[in-house]
Each structure stands twice: as structure tokens, then as C-alpha cells.
Amino acid sequence: MSTSVEMRAAAAGGSPKGRKPGLSDRARAERRLGFWLAGPAFIIMLAVTAYPILLALWDSLFKYRLTAPDDREFVFLSNYATILTDEVFWRDLGVTLLITVVTVVIELVLGFALAMVMNSALKAVRGWLRTAILVPYGIITVVSAFAWFYAFDINSGYINHWFSWVPGISTDLNWFADFGTAITVIMASEIWKTTPFISLLLLAGLAQVPGELTEAAEVDGATWWQRFSRVIVPNMKAAIMVAVLFRALDAFRIFDNVYIMTRGAYGTETLSLLAYRTSITRLEIGMGSAVSVLLFLCVILICFVAIKLFKVDLTGARGGN
């Protein structure tokens, strides 16, 4: 029965059920070109990162402190069991996820708005506008974090004086002495710094949307929101996925802003800061390596979820001849 079905499907010019159509010559050529272009960079990146990752994985299996290097002891997964049963790890994971979700969502909305403004700006001012928007992203992260810290600091800051008329803000308000205000400043600094990056990626996606589609939708009487949600967004799905994925990975590994502003005090510690404090401050290489491995696994999970959520075909496969 199944053989006759396959024969009828083949005679009709279709493909048997469950069997994917073969790649066209053009698709194979594009895939081969992609391998040649990305292959060398991938090999170099793998050579540079593979050794530290494997070394961290190996060290995480030992009870190992630099203060007593001769007392190194193989404990297998004991470090992971200790970390996963410690409420500090889960608290830091929650703070990291909070920063990641809030900043990426706000940056996506603001980045879309900025990208559309840059895309529709007049050609005479387009270059100046893009340069002005991208200035925050060109600032070194540490410099940006210090600037925000000194702006909100109770001694040297000017925010309290400028906004003292706002209810709840006084000249003696210490923004970094409470979790709510401290995490707000940290996320605001991250949003200000990296929104231009996500807007640049979305701008590249907007440039790939065919103008004929939006014009046809406008002629058919579609509103601005209908053109945006049904024409623009579906046609730049890949760009949105790349922007969200890059920013989510970067935000999940946040370290500079938290370290400079609070040192992780008042419950603002993140996973990257926990790994730093364990490995560098306490010199517990085994435990710190285990935290780093768990952080790496979280990053891999974020990549997997993002690719599955957006359902974007990253291979560029096309059927036909």
C-alpha cells in the first residue's frame, strides 16, 4: 500500500510523505559558499574557546583551591550538587533572568522604533541620525557603567537634585542601597548602552523587507499596525531572532554594570559575578569552574529556545531545481 502511494506521489510530481525535497543547485552552492566563508572563523573560534571550556569542565570535577594547590581532590559532580542546592545560586539566577528579560524586551521595542525612524529618515540627515543613535554603543561598557554610577551616586550624583520634585526622590536618596532602585539603575544603564546595537540589527532586517509588499498592503487599505504586524514583522523574522538572541546572551552574562555599581550587594549579584567571586575572590577554582559550566549550559539553552521559538530556517534550504 505504502509503495503504491509513493509511486502515485512521484508520478504526480510530489514527494513521498515525510521525505524532504532535495536541495536545488543554487541552494547547494549557497550552502557551500557559506561554509567557505564561515568555516575558517568557526575553526579559529573553536580552537580558542575549546581549551578553556574543557579545562573549566575538568576543574569543576575537583575540590581545588589555589590557597592549597596540593590538596586537590577528585569529587566528580559534588561541586554541582553543592551549587544546585544552594539558594544563592538560584537567587542569582533569578536576578540574571530578570535583567535579561526586562532589558531585552524594552530594547526590542525601543530598537524597533529607532530602526524605523532611521529607515524612514530623509537621506540628507540619515547618516547623522544613525551616528547620533549609535554613540552610546560606541562607549566602553566600563566607562558607561561609571558614568551612570556617578550620576546616581548620593555624593557625586546630580539625578537627585534634578528630579527632587518627583515624589519619592529626595536629595539624600541612595539609589544603590536598595534592591529595587539599584536593579533599576543597572537595567537602565544596560538599556541605554545596548539599544543602539539591537536597532542596528533591526535596521538591517528592515532593509530586506520588499517595499512592494508594504505598498500593496497600503493600497489594499491596511492600517499602519496591520502593515507592521502582518507584512514587516513576518518578513524580518530572522533579523529579530538574531537581535534577540545576541542581546539575550549578552544580557545573561552581565558583569560590568553590577560589579561597578553595587559589587552584587543588596541582592543584585548575577551568575557572572558569582563565578568571579568564587574563582577570583575566594580562589575556589573547582567550585568557580562549576558555576562557569552551569552559566555556559544556560547560554546554550537560551540559544536552543530562541531558535525553536522563532522557527527560522537558518540553512536557507530551498526546494525545486
mmCIF file of C-alpha atoms in Angstrom:
data_model
loop_
_atom_site.group_PDB
_atom_site.id
_atom_site.type_symbol
_atom_site.label_atom_id
_atom_site.label_comp_id
_atom_site.label_asym_id
_atom_site.label_seq_id
_atom_site.Cartn_x
_atom_site.Cartn_y
_atom_site.Cartn_z
ATOM 1 C CA MET A 1 0.000 0.000 0.000
ATOM 2 C CA SER A 2 2.715 2.486 1.005
ATOM 3 C CA THR A 3 4.706 1.666 -2.143
ATOM 4 C CA SER A 4 1.757 2.453 -4.405
ATOM 5 C CA VAL A 5 1.166 5.722 -2.546
ATOM 6 C CA GLU A 6 4.788 6.727 -3.047
ATOM 7 C CA MET A 7 4.620 5.804 -6.747
ATOM 8 C CA ARG A 8 1.468 7.884 -7.245
ATOM 9 C CA ALA A 9 3.043 10.823 -5.400
ATOM 10 C CA ALA A 10 6.162 10.593 -7.539
ATOM 11 C CA ALA A 11 4.070 10.395 -10.725
ATOM 12 C CA ALA A 12 2.159 13.491 -9.654
ATOM 13 C CA GLY A 13 5.402 15.401 -9.249
ATOM 14 C CA GLY A 14 5.282 15.468 -5.466
ATOM 15 C CA SER A 15 7.467 13.871 -2.843
ATOM 16 C CA PRO A 16 6.529 10.953 -0.601
ATOM 17 C CA LYS A 17 5.096 11.819 2.777
ATOM 18 C CA GLY A 18 7.748 12.527 5.363
ATOM 19 C CA ARG A 19 10.541 12.896 2.804
ATOM 20 C CA LYS A 20 12.032 16.353 2.385
ATOM 21 C CA PRO A 21 12.634 17.646 -1.148
ATOM 22 C CA GLY A 22 16.270 17.749 -2.243
ATOM 23 C CA LEU A 23 18.259 20.952 -2.368
ATOM 24 C CA SER A 24 18.474 22.831 -5.618
ATOM 25 C CA ASP A 25 21.810 23.548 -7.265
ATOM 26 C CA ARG A 26 21.590 27.170 -6.160
ATOM 27 C CA ALA A 27 20.868 26.181 -2.552
ATOM 28 C CA ARG A 28 23.794 23.776 -2.530
ATOM 29 C CA ALA A 29 26.082 26.458 -3.960
ATOM 30 C CA GLU A 30 24.951 28.977 -1.349
ATOM 31 C CA ARG A 31 25.472 26.466 1.456
ATOM 32 C CA ARG A 32 28.927 25.608 0.141
ATOM 33 C CA LEU A 33 29.807 29.323 -0.054
ATOM 34 C CA GLY A 34 28.564 29.810 3.494
ATOM 35 C CA PHE A 35 30.804 27.014 4.727
ATOM 36 C CA TRP A 36 33.824 28.532 2.973
ATOM 37 C CA LEU A 37 33.126 31.991 4.397
ATOM 38 C CA ALA A 38 32.242 30.992 7.963
ATOM 39 C CA GLY A 39 34.381 27.871 8.236
ATOM 40 C CA PRO A 40 37.786 29.484 8.938
ATOM 41 C CA ALA A 41 36.334 31.821 11.573
ATOM 42 C CA PHE A 42 34.476 28.919 13.179
ATOM 43 C CA ILE A 43 37.635 26.791 13.327
ATOM 44 C CA ILE A 44 39.662 29.625 14.891
ATOM 45 C CA MET A 45 36.906 30.383 17.399
ATOM 46 C CA LEU A 46 36.638 26.698 18.292
ATOM 47 C CA ALA A 47 40.405 26.424 18.772
ATOM 48 C CA VAL A 48 40.458 29.497 21.021
ATOM 49 C CA THR A 49 37.420 28.607 23.154
ATOM 50 C CA ALA A 50 37.509 24.810 23.264
ATOM 51 C CA TYR A 51 40.510 24.573 25.578
ATOM 52 C CA PRO A 52 39.160 26.955 28.289
ATOM 53 C CA ILE A 53 35.764 25.257 28.193
ATOM 54 C CA LEU A 54 37.221 21.775 28.515
ATOM 55 C CA LEU A 55 39.615 22.930 31.236
ATOM 56 C CA ALA A 56 36.751 24.507 33.207
ATOM 57 C CA LEU A 57 34.748 21.305 32.823
ATOM 58 C CA TRP A 58 37.722 19.263 34.068
ATOM 59 C CA ASP A 59 38.466 21.580 37.013
ATOM 60 C CA SER A 60 34.817 21.529 38.052
ATOM 61 C CA LEU A 61 35.200 17.848 38.931
ATOM 62 C CA PHE A 62 37.784 18.623 41.604
ATOM 63 C CA LYS A 63 37.837 20.219 45.018
ATOM 64 C CA TYR A 64 40.582 22.666 44.209
ATOM 65 C CA ARG A 65 41.672 25.913 45.874
ATOM 66 C CA LEU A 66 44.668 27.996 44.870
ATOM 67 C CA THR A 67 45.475 28.580 48.530
ATOM 68 C CA ALA A 68 46.087 24.823 48.888
ATOM 69 C CA PRO A 69 47.041 23.505 45.432
ATOM 70 C CA ASP A 70 48.463 20.252 46.831
ATOM 71 C CA ASP A 71 45.114 19.307 48.403
ATOM 72 C CA ARG A 72 43.415 18.837 45.036
ATOM 73 C CA GLU A 73 40.789 16.094 45.327
ATOM 74 C CA PHE A 74 38.577 14.476 42.691
ATOM 75 C CA VAL A 75 34.933 14.848 43.791
ATOM 76 C CA PHE A 76 33.168 14.187 40.456
ATOM 77 C CA LEU A 77 29.770 16.014 40.500
ATOM 78 C CA SER A 78 29.903 17.092 44.133
ATOM 79 C CA ASN A 79 30.541 20.734 43.215
ATOM 80 C CA TYR A 80 27.442 20.789 41.013
ATOM 81 C CA ALA A 81 25.343 19.236 43.763
ATOM 82 C CA THR A 82 26.543 21.871 46.214
ATOM 83 C CA ILE A 83 25.758 24.729 43.808
ATOM 84 C CA LEU A 84 22.345 23.463 42.745
ATOM 85 C CA THR A 85 21.254 23.014 46.363
ATOM 86 C CA ASP A 86 22.455 26.472 47.391
ATOM 87 C CA GLU A 87 19.817 29.199 47.472
ATOM 88 C CA VAL A 88 22.455 31.783 46.487
ATOM 89 C CA PHE A 89 22.771 30.212 43.040
ATOM 90 C CA TRP A 90 19.027 30.239 42.436
ATOM 91 C CA ARG A 91 18.718 33.804 43.723
ATOM 92 C CA ASP A 92 21.478 34.957 41.385
ATOM 93 C CA LEU A 93 19.890 33.019 38.530
ATOM 94 C CA GLY A 94 16.585 34.804 39.190
ATOM 95 C CA VAL A 95 18.293 38.212 39.187
ATOM 96 C CA THR A 96 20.096 37.347 35.955
ATOM 97 C CA LEU A 97 16.860 36.229 34.280
ATOM 98 C CA LEU A 98 15.082 39.373 35.498
ATOM 99 C CA ILE A 99 17.745 41.628 33.989
ATOM 100 C CA THR A 100 17.782 39.611 30.768
ATOM 101 C CA VAL A 101 14.018 39.539 30.190
ATOM 102 C CA VAL A 102 13.319 43.170 31.130
ATOM 103 C CA THR A 103 16.233 44.681 29.222
ATOM 104 C CA VAL A 104 15.754 42.597 26.067
ATOM 105 C CA VAL A 105 12.002 43.323 25.872
ATOM 106 C CA ILE A 106 12.460 47.070 26.351
ATOM 107 C CA GLU A 107 15.413 47.159 23.967
ATOM 108 C CA LEU A 108 13.422 45.287 21.328
ATOM 109 C CA VAL A 109 10.587 47.832 21.484
ATOM 110 C CA LEU A 110 12.881 50.868 21.542
ATOM 111 C CA GLY A 111 15.196 49.334 18.949
ATOM 112 C CA PHE A 112 12.287 48.755 16.574
ATOM 113 C CA ALA A 113 11.190 52.369 16.991
ATOM 114 C CA LEU A 114 14.701 53.706 16.362
ATOM 115 C CA ALA A 115 15.206 51.375 13.391
ATOM 116 C CA MET A 116 12.003 52.570 11.747
ATOM 117 C CA VAL A 117 12.955 56.200 12.369
ATOM 118 C CA MET A 118 16.384 55.651 10.801
ATOM 119 C CA ASN A 119 14.874 53.709 7.901
ATOM 120 C CA SER A 120 12.337 56.410 7.041
ATOM 121 C CA ALA A 121 14.567 59.437 7.665
ATOM 122 C CA LEU A 122 15.490 61.752 4.832
ATOM 123 C CA LYS A 123 18.686 60.836 3.018
ATOM 124 C CA ALA A 124 20.267 64.182 3.923
ATOM 125 C CA VAL A 125 20.070 63.540 7.672
ATOM 126 C CA ARG A 126 20.083 59.740 7.677
ATOM 127 C CA GLY A 127 23.839 59.408 8.254
ATOM 128 C CA TRP A 128 23.909 61.986 11.055
ATOM 129 C CA LEU A 129 20.885 60.392 12.714
ATOM 130 C CA ARG A 130 22.390 56.907 12.669
ATOM 131 C CA THR A 131 25.673 58.224 14.058
ATOM 132 C CA ALA A 132 23.906 60.026 16.915
ATOM 133 C CA ILE A 133 21.859 56.950 17.806
ATOM 134 C CA LEU A 134 24.889 54.646 17.768
ATOM 135 C CA VAL A 135 27.027 56.865 20.046
ATOM 136 C CA PRO A 136 26.049 55.087 23.317
ATOM 137 C CA TYR A 137 27.007 51.718 21.877
ATOM 138 C CA GLY A 138 30.441 53.053 20.959
ATOM 139 C CA ILE A 139 31.220 53.860 24.591
ATOM 140 C CA ILE A 140 33.175 51.240 26.519
ATOM 141 C CA THR A 141 30.911 49.352 28.917
ATOM 142 C CA VAL A 142 33.042 50.132 31.965
ATOM 143 C CA VAL A 143 33.055 53.854 31.140
ATOM 144 C CA SER A 144 29.288 53.798 30.644
ATOM 145 C CA ALA A 145 28.774 51.988 33.957
ATOM 146 C CA PHE A 146 30.940 54.515 35.826
ATOM 147 C CA ALA A 147 29.054 57.403 34.208
ATOM 148 C CA TRP A 148 25.716 56.025 35.388
ATOM 149 C CA PHE A 149 27.138 55.241 38.815
ATOM 150 C CA TYR A 150 28.421 58.781 39.360
ATOM 151 C CA ALA A 151 25.159 60.227 38.028
ATOM 152 C CA PHE A 152 23.100 58.343 40.634
ATOM 153 C CA ASP A 153 25.625 58.311 43.477
ATOM 154 C CA ILE A 154 24.395 60.014 46.642
ATOM 155 C CA ASN A 155 27.588 62.072 46.954
ATOM 156 C CA SER A 156 28.566 62.983 43.396
ATOM 157 C CA GLY A 157 25.302 62.391 41.544
ATOM 158 C CA TYR A 158 23.069 65.036 40.016
ATOM 159 C CA ILE A 159 19.964 62.902 39.451
ATOM 160 C CA ASN A 160 18.636 63.525 42.965
ATOM 161 C CA HIS A 161 18.943 67.291 42.503
ATOM 162 C CA TRP A 162 17.471 67.317 39.014
ATOM 163 C CA PHE A 163 14.458 65.179 39.897
ATOM 164 C CA SER A 164 13.915 66.174 43.532
ATOM 165 C CA TRP A 165 10.465 67.466 42.523
ATOM 166 C CA VAL A 166 9.380 63.874 41.653
ATOM 167 C CA PRO A 167 7.558 62.149 44.567
ATOM 168 C CA GLY A 168 9.810 59.593 46.229
ATOM 169 C CA ILE A 169 13.066 61.208 45.074
ATOM 170 C CA SER A 170 14.965 63.406 47.521
ATOM 171 C CA THR A 171 18.483 64.801 47.607
ATOM 172 C CA ASP A 172 19.544 62.148 50.126
ATOM 173 C CA LEU A 173 18.138 59.138 48.223
ATOM 174 C CA ASN A 174 20.743 56.379 47.940
ATOM 175 C CA TRP A 175 19.867 54.527 44.750
ATOM 176 C CA PHE A 176 22.348 51.720 45.444
ATOM 177 C CA ALA A 177 21.197 50.887 48.972
ATOM 178 C CA ASP A 178 18.050 49.011 47.933
ATOM 179 C CA PHE A 179 17.427 46.155 45.516
ATOM 180 C CA GLY A 180 14.586 47.859 43.652
ATOM 181 C CA THR A 181 16.341 51.143 42.911
ATOM 182 C CA ALA A 182 19.750 49.543 42.347
ATOM 183 C CA ILE A 183 18.466 46.978 39.846
ATOM 184 C CA THR A 184 16.505 49.730 38.076
ATOM 185 C CA VAL A 185 19.645 51.818 37.549
ATOM 186 C CA ILE A 186 21.594 48.750 36.417
ATOM 187 C CA MET A 187 18.934 47.817 33.852
ATOM 188 C CA ALA A 188 18.546 51.433 32.694
ATOM 189 C CA SER A 189 22.276 51.705 32.050
ATOM 190 C CA GLU A 190 22.227 48.425 30.134
ATOM 191 C CA ILE A 191 19.245 49.533 28.031
ATOM 192 C CA TRP A 192 20.832 52.916 27.242
ATOM 193 C CA LYS A 193 24.108 51.284 26.241
ATOM 194 C CA THR A 194 22.883 48.436 24.033
ATOM 195 C CA THR A 195 19.608 49.616 22.481
ATOM 196 C CA PRO A 196 21.551 51.122 19.530
ATOM 197 C CA PHE A 197 23.049 47.705 18.814
ATOM 198 C CA ILE A 198 19.687 45.997 18.568
ATOM 199 C CA SER A 199 18.315 48.896 16.483
ATOM 200 C CA LEU A 200 21.207 48.453 14.038
ATOM 201 C CA LEU A 201 20.405 44.752 13.596
ATOM 202 C CA LEU A 202 16.704 45.510 13.121
ATOM 203 C CA LEU A 203 17.558 48.248 10.628
ATOM 204 C CA ALA A 204 19.381 45.653 8.541
ATOM 205 C CA GLY A 205 16.261 43.486 8.711
ATOM 206 C CA LEU A 206 14.013 46.368 7.652
ATOM 207 C CA ALA A 207 16.178 46.929 4.593
ATOM 208 C CA GLN A 208 15.364 43.371 3.465
ATOM 209 C CA VAL A 209 11.579 43.887 3.536
ATOM 210 C CA PRO A 210 10.353 44.392 -0.068
ATOM 211 C CA GLY A 211 8.802 47.833 -0.479
ATOM 212 C CA GLU A 212 6.275 46.394 -2.920
ATOM 213 C CA LEU A 213 4.638 44.393 -0.140
ATOM 214 C CA THR A 214 4.067 47.384 2.134
ATOM 215 C CA GLU A 215 2.849 49.486 -0.782
ATOM 216 C CA ALA A 216 0.418 46.769 -1.844
ATOM 217 C CA ALA A 217 -0.892 46.461 1.704
ATOM 218 C CA GLU A 218 -1.349 50.228 1.912
ATOM 219 C CA VAL A 219 -3.241 50.238 -1.393
ATOM 220 C CA ASP A 220 -5.491 47.475 -0.033
ATOM 221 C CA GLY A 221 -6.405 49.754 2.878
ATOM 222 C CA ALA A 222 -4.288 48.172 5.592
ATOM 223 C CA THR A 223 -3.631 50.373 8.617
ATOM 224 C CA TRP A 224 -0.117 51.139 9.853
ATOM 225 C CA TRP A 225 -0.371 48.500 12.553
ATOM 226 C CA GLN A 226 -1.633 45.887 10.083
ATOM 227 C CA ARG A 227 1.263 46.623 7.734
ATOM 228 C CA PHE A 228 3.693 46.413 10.618
ATOM 229 C CA SER A 229 2.351 43.217 12.211
ATOM 230 C CA ARG A 230 1.392 41.295 9.062
ATOM 231 C CA VAL A 231 3.943 42.431 6.495
ATOM 232 C CA ILE A 232 7.039 43.934 8.106
ATOM 233 C CA VAL A 233 7.500 41.684 11.157
ATOM 234 C CA PRO A 234 6.961 38.325 9.355
ATOM 235 C CA ASN A 235 9.472 39.309 6.660
ATOM 236 C CA MET A 236 12.216 40.207 9.140
ATOM 237 C CA LYS A 237 11.792 37.256 11.467
ATOM 238 C CA ALA A 238 15.405 36.165 11.042
ATOM 239 C CA ALA A 239 16.736 39.638 11.912
ATOM 240 C CA ILE A 240 14.532 39.780 15.018
ATOM 241 C CA MET A 241 15.773 36.366 16.122
ATOM 242 C CA VAL A 242 19.424 37.374 15.677
ATOM 243 C CA ALA A 243 18.869 40.645 17.565
ATOM 244 C CA VAL A 244 17.014 38.992 20.455
ATOM 245 C CA LEU A 245 19.468 36.089 20.645
ATOM 246 C CA PHE A 246 22.579 38.274 20.641
ATOM 247 C CA ARG A 247 21.188 40.628 23.250
ATOM 248 C CA ALA A 248 19.800 37.848 25.444
ATOM 249 C CA LEU A 249 23.190 36.118 25.515
ATOM 250 C CA ASP A 250 24.954 39.387 26.271
ATOM 251 C CA ALA A 251 22.473 40.411 28.966
ATOM 252 C CA PHE A 252 22.582 36.982 30.607
ATOM 253 C CA ARG A 253 26.350 37.361 31.047
ATOM 254 C CA ILE A 254 26.123 40.881 32.514
ATOM 255 C CA PHE A 255 29.012 41.676 34.814
ATOM 256 C CA ASP A 256 30.488 45.171 34.406
ATOM 257 C CA ASN A 257 27.473 47.247 35.442
ATOM 258 C CA VAL A 258 26.686 45.164 38.506
ATOM 259 C CA TYR A 259 30.301 44.959 39.643
ATOM 260 C CA ILE A 260 30.918 48.715 39.341
ATOM 261 C CA MET A 261 27.636 49.925 40.834
ATOM 262 C CA THR A 262 26.890 47.503 43.686
ATOM 263 C CA ARG A 263 29.526 44.715 43.752
ATOM 264 C CA GLY A 264 26.499 42.414 43.984
ATOM 265 C CA ALA A 265 25.236 43.905 47.258
ATOM 266 C CA TYR A 266 21.543 44.121 48.236
ATOM 267 C CA GLY A 267 20.639 41.026 46.207
ATOM 268 C CA THR A 268 21.869 42.349 42.838
ATOM 269 C CA GLU A 269 24.500 39.652 42.278
ATOM 270 C CA THR A 270 24.335 37.841 38.928
ATOM 271 C CA LEU A 271 25.715 34.470 37.829
ATOM 272 C CA SER A 272 28.780 36.021 36.184
ATOM 273 C CA LEU A 273 29.562 37.923 39.367
ATOM 274 C CA LEU A 274 29.045 34.750 41.399
ATOM 275 C CA ALA A 275 31.549 32.912 39.194
ATOM 276 C CA TYR A 276 34.010 35.799 39.567
ATOM 277 C CA ARG A 277 33.597 35.985 43.332
ATOM 278 C CA THR A 278 34.013 32.235 43.730
ATOM 279 C CA SER A 279 37.025 31.849 41.439
ATOM 280 C CA ILE A 280 38.927 35.127 41.826
ATOM 281 C CA THR A 281 37.977 36.420 45.283
ATOM 282 C CA ARG A 282 37.748 33.126 47.173
ATOM 283 C CA LEU A 283 40.195 31.284 44.876
ATOM 284 C CA GLU A 284 37.941 28.196 44.757
ATOM 285 C CA ILE A 285 38.814 27.095 41.237
ATOM 286 C CA GLY A 286 36.795 23.886 41.316
ATOM 287 C CA MET A 287 33.586 25.483 42.559
ATOM 288 C CA GLY A 288 34.025 28.558 40.355
ATOM 289 C CA SER A 289 34.578 26.366 37.295
ATOM 290 C CA ALA A 290 31.344 24.519 38.091
ATOM 291 C CA VAL A 291 29.459 27.844 38.211
ATOM 292 C CA SER A 292 31.009 28.817 34.877
ATOM 293 C CA VAL A 293 29.995 25.498 33.309
ATOM 294 C CA LEU A 294 26.411 25.968 34.512
ATOM 295 C CA LEU A 295 26.446 29.502 33.096
ATOM 296 C CA PHE A 296 27.654 28.095 29.781
ATOM 297 C CA LEU A 297 24.869 25.495 29.769
ATOM 298 C CA CYS A 298 22.308 28.246 30.416
ATOM 299 C CA VAL A 299 23.648 30.145 27.397
ATOM 300 C CA ILE A 300 23.328 27.023 25.229
ATOM 301 C CA LEU A 301 19.743 26.581 26.475
ATOM 302 C CA ILE A 302 18.917 30.182 25.564
ATOM 303 C CA CYS A 303 20.220 29.594 22.031
ATOM 304 C CA PHE A 304 18.159 26.427 21.667
ATOM 305 C CA VAL A 305 14.961 28.059 22.956
ATOM 306 C CA ALA A 306 15.381 31.132 20.735
ATOM 307 C CA ILE A 307 15.896 29.078 17.574
ATOM 308 C CA LYS A 308 12.940 26.824 18.357
ATOM 309 C CA LEU A 309 10.726 29.763 19.351
ATOM 310 C CA PHE A 310 11.267 31.788 16.180
ATOM 311 C CA LYS A 311 11.265 28.717 13.905
ATOM 312 C CA VAL A 312 13.610 30.351 11.423
ATOM 313 C CA ASP A 313 15.196 28.182 8.735
ATOM 314 C CA LEU A 314 18.887 29.021 9.216
ATOM 315 C CA THR A 315 20.050 26.633 6.476
ATOM 316 C CA GLY A 316 18.482 28.588 3.650
ATOM 317 C CA ALA A 317 17.240 25.344 2.083
ATOM 318 C CA ARG A 318 15.002 25.645 -0.919
ATOM 319 C CA GLY A 319 13.202 23.046 -2.816
ATOM 320 C CA GLY A 320 12.985 22.730 -6.524
ATOM 321 C CA ASN A 321 15.632 22.578 -9.242
#
